mmCIF file of C-alpha atoms in Angstrom:
data_model
loop_
_atom_site.group_PDB
_atom_site.id
_atom_site.type_symbol
_atom_site.label_atom_id
_atom_site.label_comp_id
_atom_site.label_asym_id
_atom_site.label_seq_id
_atom_site.Cartn_x
_atom_site.Cartn_y
_atom_site.Cartn_z
ATOM 1 C CA MET O 292 -90.441 -170.264 -76.310
ATOM 2 C CA ILE O 293 -90.237 -167.440 -74.350
ATOM 3 C CA ARG O 294 -87.227 -166.090 -76.743
ATOM 4 C CA LYS O 295 -89.277 -165.939 -79.786
ATOM 5 C CA GLY O 296 -91.602 -164.252 -77.996
ATOM 6 C CA LEU O 297 -89.385 -161.426 -76.570
ATOM 7 C CA SER O 298 -88.080 -161.773 -81.018
ATOM 8 C CA TYR O 299 -91.267 -160.555 -81.925
ATOM 9 C CA GLY O 300 -91.782 -157.990 -79.584
ATOM 10 C CA TRP O 301 -88.892 -156.783 -80.431
ATOM 11 C CA LEU O 302 -89.236 -156.656 -84.107
ATOM 12 C CA SER O 303 -93.358 -155.434 -83.108
ATOM 13 C CA ALA O 304 -91.526 -152.262 -80.700
ATOM 14 C CA ARG O 305 -89.495 -151.452 -83.705
ATOM 15 C CA ARG O 306 -92.138 -150.872 -85.806
ATOM 16 C CA ARG O 307 -94.405 -148.674 -83.448
ATOM 17 C CA ILE O 308 -91.285 -146.711 -82.316
ATOM 18 C CA ALA O 309 -93.399 -143.600 -83.003
ATOM 19 C CA GLU O 310 -95.831 -144.812 -80.661
ATOM 20 C CA MET O 311 -93.041 -145.168 -77.869
ATOM 21 C CA VAL O 312 -91.858 -141.541 -77.796
ATOM 22 C CA LEU O 313 -94.183 -140.340 -75.377
ATOM 23 C CA PRO O 314 -94.142 -142.582 -72.935
ATOM 24 C CA VAL O 315 -89.564 -142.498 -73.514
ATOM 25 C CA VAL O 316 -89.796 -138.747 -72.892
ATOM 26 C CA THR O 317 -92.264 -138.738 -69.949
ATOM 27 C CA THR O 318 -90.319 -141.420 -67.744
ATOM 28 C CA ALA O 319 -86.440 -139.271 -69.025
ATOM 29 C CA THR O 320 -88.557 -135.784 -67.233
ATOM 30 C CA GLY O 321 -88.647 -138.154 -63.987
ATOM 31 C CA ALA O 322 -85.763 -140.350 -64.078
ATOM 32 C CA PHE O 323 -83.963 -136.527 -64.731
ATOM 33 C CA LEU O 324 -85.705 -135.220 -62.328
ATOM 34 C CA VAL O 325 -85.260 -137.730 -59.454
ATOM 35 C CA VAL O 326 -81.048 -137.976 -60.227
ATOM 36 C CA ILE O 327 -81.297 -134.199 -60.009
ATOM 37 C CA VAL O 328 -82.796 -134.505 -56.834
ATOM 38 C CA PHE O 329 -80.667 -136.595 -54.855
ATOM 39 C CA GLY O 330 -77.464 -135.133 -56.486
ATOM 40 C CA MET O 331 -78.536 -132.339 -54.491
ATOM 41 C CA SER O 332 -80.373 -133.647 -52.139
ATOM 42 C CA GLU O 333 -77.372 -132.518 -49.259
ATOM 43 C CA GLY O 334 -77.548 -129.148 -50.758
ATOM 44 C CA ILE O 335 -81.422 -128.940 -50.271
ATOM 45 C CA ARG O 336 -81.290 -130.525 -46.645
ATOM 46 C CA ALA O 337 -78.205 -127.452 -45.907
ATOM 47 C CA GLN O 338 -81.065 -124.512 -46.836
ATOM 48 C CA SER O 339 -83.848 -126.577 -45.027
ATOM 49 C CA VAL O 340 -81.796 -126.472 -41.999
ATOM 50 C CA SER O 341 -82.252 -123.238 -41.568
ATOM 51 C CA LEU O 342 -85.759 -122.878 -42.352
ATOM 52 C CA GLY O 343 -86.615 -125.279 -39.956
ATOM 53 C CA HIS O 344 -88.244 -128.906 -40.460
ATOM 54 C CA ALA O 345 -84.929 -130.167 -42.568
ATOM 55 C CA ASP O 346 -86.400 -133.707 -42.794
ATOM 56 C CA GLU O 347 -89.342 -133.001 -43.633
ATOM 57 C CA ILE O 348 -88.538 -130.465 -46.249
ATOM 58 C CA GLY O 349 -86.614 -133.385 -47.147
ATOM 59 C CA ARG O 350 -88.591 -136.105 -47.970
ATOM 60 C CA ALA O 351 -91.313 -133.551 -49.043
ATOM 61 C CA VAL O 352 -88.537 -133.018 -52.347
ATOM 62 C CA VAL O 353 -87.796 -136.593 -52.528
ATOM 63 C CA LEU O 354 -91.599 -137.389 -52.454
ATOM 64 C CA ILE O 355 -92.741 -135.464 -55.081
ATOM 65 C CA ALA O 356 -89.181 -136.462 -57.237
ATOM 66 C CA VAL O 357 -90.440 -139.976 -56.979
ATOM 67 C CA THR O 358 -94.354 -138.970 -58.242
ATOM 68 C CA VAL O 359 -93.038 -137.205 -61.701
ATOM 69 C CA LEU O 360 -90.720 -140.412 -61.669
ATOM 70 C CA LEU O 361 -94.385 -142.957 -61.295
ATOM 71 C CA VAL O 362 -96.128 -140.558 -63.691
ATOM 72 C CA GLY O 363 -93.976 -141.154 -66.810
ATOM 73 C CA VAL O 364 -94.352 -144.805 -65.761
ATOM 74 C CA VAL O 365 -98.357 -144.528 -65.621
ATOM 75 C CA GLU O 366 -97.727 -142.684 -69.191
ATOM 76 C CA VAL O 367 -95.561 -146.078 -69.828
ATOM 77 C CA ALA O 368 -98.538 -148.602 -68.646
ATOM 78 C CA VAL O 369 -101.517 -146.851 -70.431
ATOM 79 C CA ILE O 370 -99.764 -146.286 -73.948
ATOM 80 C CA THR O 371 -99.449 -150.256 -73.095
ATOM 81 C CA THR O 372 -102.675 -150.922 -72.330
ATOM 82 C CA ARG O 373 -103.756 -148.916 -75.950
ATOM 83 C CA THR O 374 -101.573 -151.088 -77.309
ATOM 84 C CA VAL O 375 -103.120 -154.098 -76.925
ATOM 85 C CA ALA O 376 -106.656 -152.611 -77.695
ATOM 86 C CA HIS O 377 -105.176 -151.903 -80.942
ATOM 87 C CA ARG O 378 -103.741 -155.004 -81.408
ATOM 88 C CA THR O 379 -106.312 -157.182 -80.571
ATOM 89 C CA ARG O 380 -107.309 -159.302 -83.567
ATOM 90 C CA GLU O 381 -103.127 -159.904 -84.184
ATOM 91 C CA LEU O 382 -103.911 -161.494 -80.496
ATOM 92 C CA GLY O 383 -107.143 -163.480 -81.487
ATOM 93 C CA VAL O 384 -104.368 -165.122 -84.661
ATOM 94 C CA LEU O 385 -101.515 -165.523 -82.222
ATOM 95 C CA SER O 386 -103.758 -167.425 -79.587
ATOM 96 C CA ALA O 387 -106.064 -168.789 -81.989
ATOM 97 C CA ASN O 388 -102.891 -170.128 -83.803
ATOM 98 C CA GLY O 389 -101.611 -172.003 -80.879
ATOM 99 C CA VAL O 390 -99.412 -169.879 -79.231
ATOM 100 C CA PRO O 391 -99.248 -169.766 -75.866
ATOM 101 C CA ARG O 392 -99.760 -167.719 -73.345
ATOM 102 C CA LYS O 393 -96.250 -167.172 -72.049
ATOM 103 C CA PRO O 394 -94.454 -166.033 -75.204
ATOM 104 C CA VAL O 395 -97.595 -163.807 -76.043
ATOM 105 C CA ILE O 396 -97.234 -161.879 -73.176
ATOM 106 C CA ALA O 397 -93.744 -161.526 -72.819
ATOM 107 C CA ALA O 398 -93.987 -159.560 -76.352
ATOM 108 C CA LEU O 399 -96.213 -157.492 -75.311
ATOM 109 C CA LEU O 400 -94.038 -156.718 -72.152
ATOM 110 C CA VAL O 401 -91.060 -155.906 -74.601
ATOM 111 C CA GLU O 402 -92.218 -152.168 -75.618
ATOM 112 C CA PRO O 403 -93.209 -151.529 -72.664
ATOM 113 C CA VAL O 404 -89.630 -152.275 -70.794
ATOM 114 C CA ILE O 405 -88.083 -150.543 -73.984
ATOM 115 C CA SER O 406 -89.880 -147.409 -73.471
ATOM 116 C CA SER O 407 -89.089 -147.331 -69.681
ATOM 117 C CA VAL O 408 -85.143 -148.357 -70.298
ATOM 118 C CA LEU O 409 -85.098 -145.474 -73.196
ATOM 119 C CA GLY O 410 -86.933 -142.695 -70.932
ATOM 120 C CA ALA O 411 -84.780 -143.506 -67.747
ATOM 121 C CA PHE O 412 -81.067 -143.873 -69.246
ATOM 122 C CA ALA O 413 -82.133 -140.530 -71.226
ATOM 123 C CA GLY O 414 -83.109 -138.745 -68.408
ATOM 124 C CA ALA O 415 -80.426 -140.265 -65.668
ATOM 125 C CA ALA O 416 -77.666 -139.413 -68.302
ATOM 126 C CA LEU O 417 -78.625 -135.830 -68.603
ATOM 127 C CA ALA O 418 -79.478 -135.054 -65.390
ATOM 128 C CA ALA O 419 -76.219 -136.817 -64.123
ATOM 129 C CA LEU O 420 -73.787 -134.640 -66.854
ATOM 130 C CA THR O 421 -76.010 -131.750 -66.112
ATOM 131 C CA GLY O 422 -75.288 -131.471 -62.356
ATOM 132 C CA VAL O 423 -71.463 -132.423 -63.314
ATOM 133 C CA VAL O 424 -71.787 -129.406 -65.429
ATOM 134 C CA LEU O 425 -73.257 -127.526 -62.767
ATOM 135 C CA ALA O 426 -70.847 -128.773 -60.419
ATOM 136 C CA MET O 427 -68.193 -127.263 -61.986
ATOM 137 C CA THR O 428 -69.343 -123.922 -62.696
ATOM 138 C CA GLY O 429 -69.963 -123.860 -59.285
ATOM 139 C CA VAL O 430 -73.777 -122.395 -60.651
ATOM 140 C CA VAL O 431 -75.396 -124.377 -57.069
ATOM 141 C CA ALA O 432 -74.228 -122.527 -54.181
ATOM 142 C CA THR O 433 -74.866 -126.059 -52.349
ATOM 143 C CA GLY O 434 -72.806 -128.017 -55.177
ATOM 144 C CA VAL O 435 -73.309 -131.421 -56.634
ATOM 145 C CA SER O 436 -72.590 -134.415 -55.107
ATOM 146 C CA THR O 437 -71.529 -137.140 -56.727
ATOM 147 C CA ALA O 438 -72.782 -139.847 -54.698
ATOM 148 C CA GLY O 439 -76.024 -138.078 -54.424
ATOM 149 C CA LEU O 440 -75.739 -138.182 -58.825
ATOM 150 C CA SER O 441 -75.334 -142.285 -58.538
ATOM 151 C CA LEU O 442 -77.751 -142.715 -56.411
ATOM 152 C CA GLY O 443 -80.564 -140.853 -58.108
ATOM 153 C CA VAL O 444 -79.140 -143.071 -61.108
ATOM 154 C CA GLY O 445 -79.877 -146.094 -59.485
ATOM 155 C CA ILE O 446 -83.024 -145.136 -58.518
ATOM 156 C CA ALA O 447 -84.315 -143.729 -62.022
ATOM 157 C CA LEU O 448 -83.264 -146.876 -63.636
ATOM 158 C CA GLY O 449 -84.628 -149.603 -61.560
ATOM 159 C CA VAL O 450 -88.277 -148.161 -59.695
ATOM 160 C CA SER O 451 -88.482 -146.907 -63.915
ATOM 161 C CA ILE O 452 -88.110 -150.146 -64.944
ATOM 162 C CA VAL O 453 -90.038 -152.600 -62.554
ATOM 163 C CA ALA O 454 -92.786 -150.531 -62.138
ATOM 164 C CA ALA O 455 -93.107 -150.466 -66.190
ATOM 165 C CA ALA O 456 -93.104 -154.255 -66.002
ATOM 166 C CA ILE O 457 -95.540 -154.376 -63.242
ATOM 167 C CA THR O 458 -98.202 -151.867 -64.216
ATOM 168 C CA SER O 459 -98.059 -152.949 -67.575
ATOM 169 C CA PHE O 460 -98.250 -156.857 -66.322
ATOM 170 C CA VAL O 461 -102.106 -156.519 -65.927
ATOM 171 C CA PRO O 462 -103.613 -155.155 -69.520
ATOM 172 C CA THR O 463 -101.476 -157.541 -71.724
ATOM 173 C CA TRP O 464 -101.955 -160.834 -69.638
ATOM 174 C CA ASN O 465 -106.019 -160.106 -69.854
ATOM 175 C CA ALA O 466 -105.598 -159.594 -73.546
ATOM 176 C CA ALA O 467 -103.417 -162.975 -73.488
ATOM 177 C CA SER O 468 -106.429 -165.290 -71.618
ATOM 178 C CA ARG O 469 -108.804 -163.438 -73.862
ATOM 179 C CA PRO O 470 -110.644 -166.480 -76.235
ATOM 180 C CA PRO O 471 -109.306 -166.426 -79.449
ATOM 181 C CA ILE O 472 -112.632 -166.119 -80.809
ATOM 182 C CA ARG O 473 -112.970 -162.866 -78.812
ATOM 183 C CA SER O 474 -110.013 -161.462 -79.702
ATOM 184 C CA LEU O 475 -111.021 -161.685 -83.871
ATOM 185 C CA THR O 476 -114.481 -160.416 -84.276
ATOM 186 C CA ALA O 477 -113.242 -157.781 -81.607
ATOM 187 C CA GLY O 478 -113.669 -154.709 -83.862
ATOM 188 C CA GLY O 479 -109.716 -152.940 -83.068
#
């Protein structure tokens, strides 16, 4: 039954691709920044040693990058909440026809997960490409670390996907838990 919910969610996400552009771009921006920061982290550390407080500056840079990534994830959650609000009647019809809660939740979670995956992959790929080009051309005096880029890609993908699923779960759970009559009589 979950598989049917995922299929329904996939079809719905394909229909609503235009609404997914902003969360994808926001998540991609965060992922780009995280990957670039981790790729250049050794150089940032080396420069911050000359300024003093190297560890504190390094932590601050990583914290800023992860914060931007989480802003993208929050955008995905906001879009999920708005999507659920606009689909209350559809959810009421599904519930009234006996569709269990789990497939409905699975269907509603497809869109935010796809948004975060697309955004994270696009941002990480662009950042990795940018990092490689910067390293090859020598534009960045401190260099770009391949290991740092790889770590950044992993962190960006993992944080984006997990955080989007977690932040989107509450609105989808609440929507799937509403009595059908309440969803059908709502204005959405």
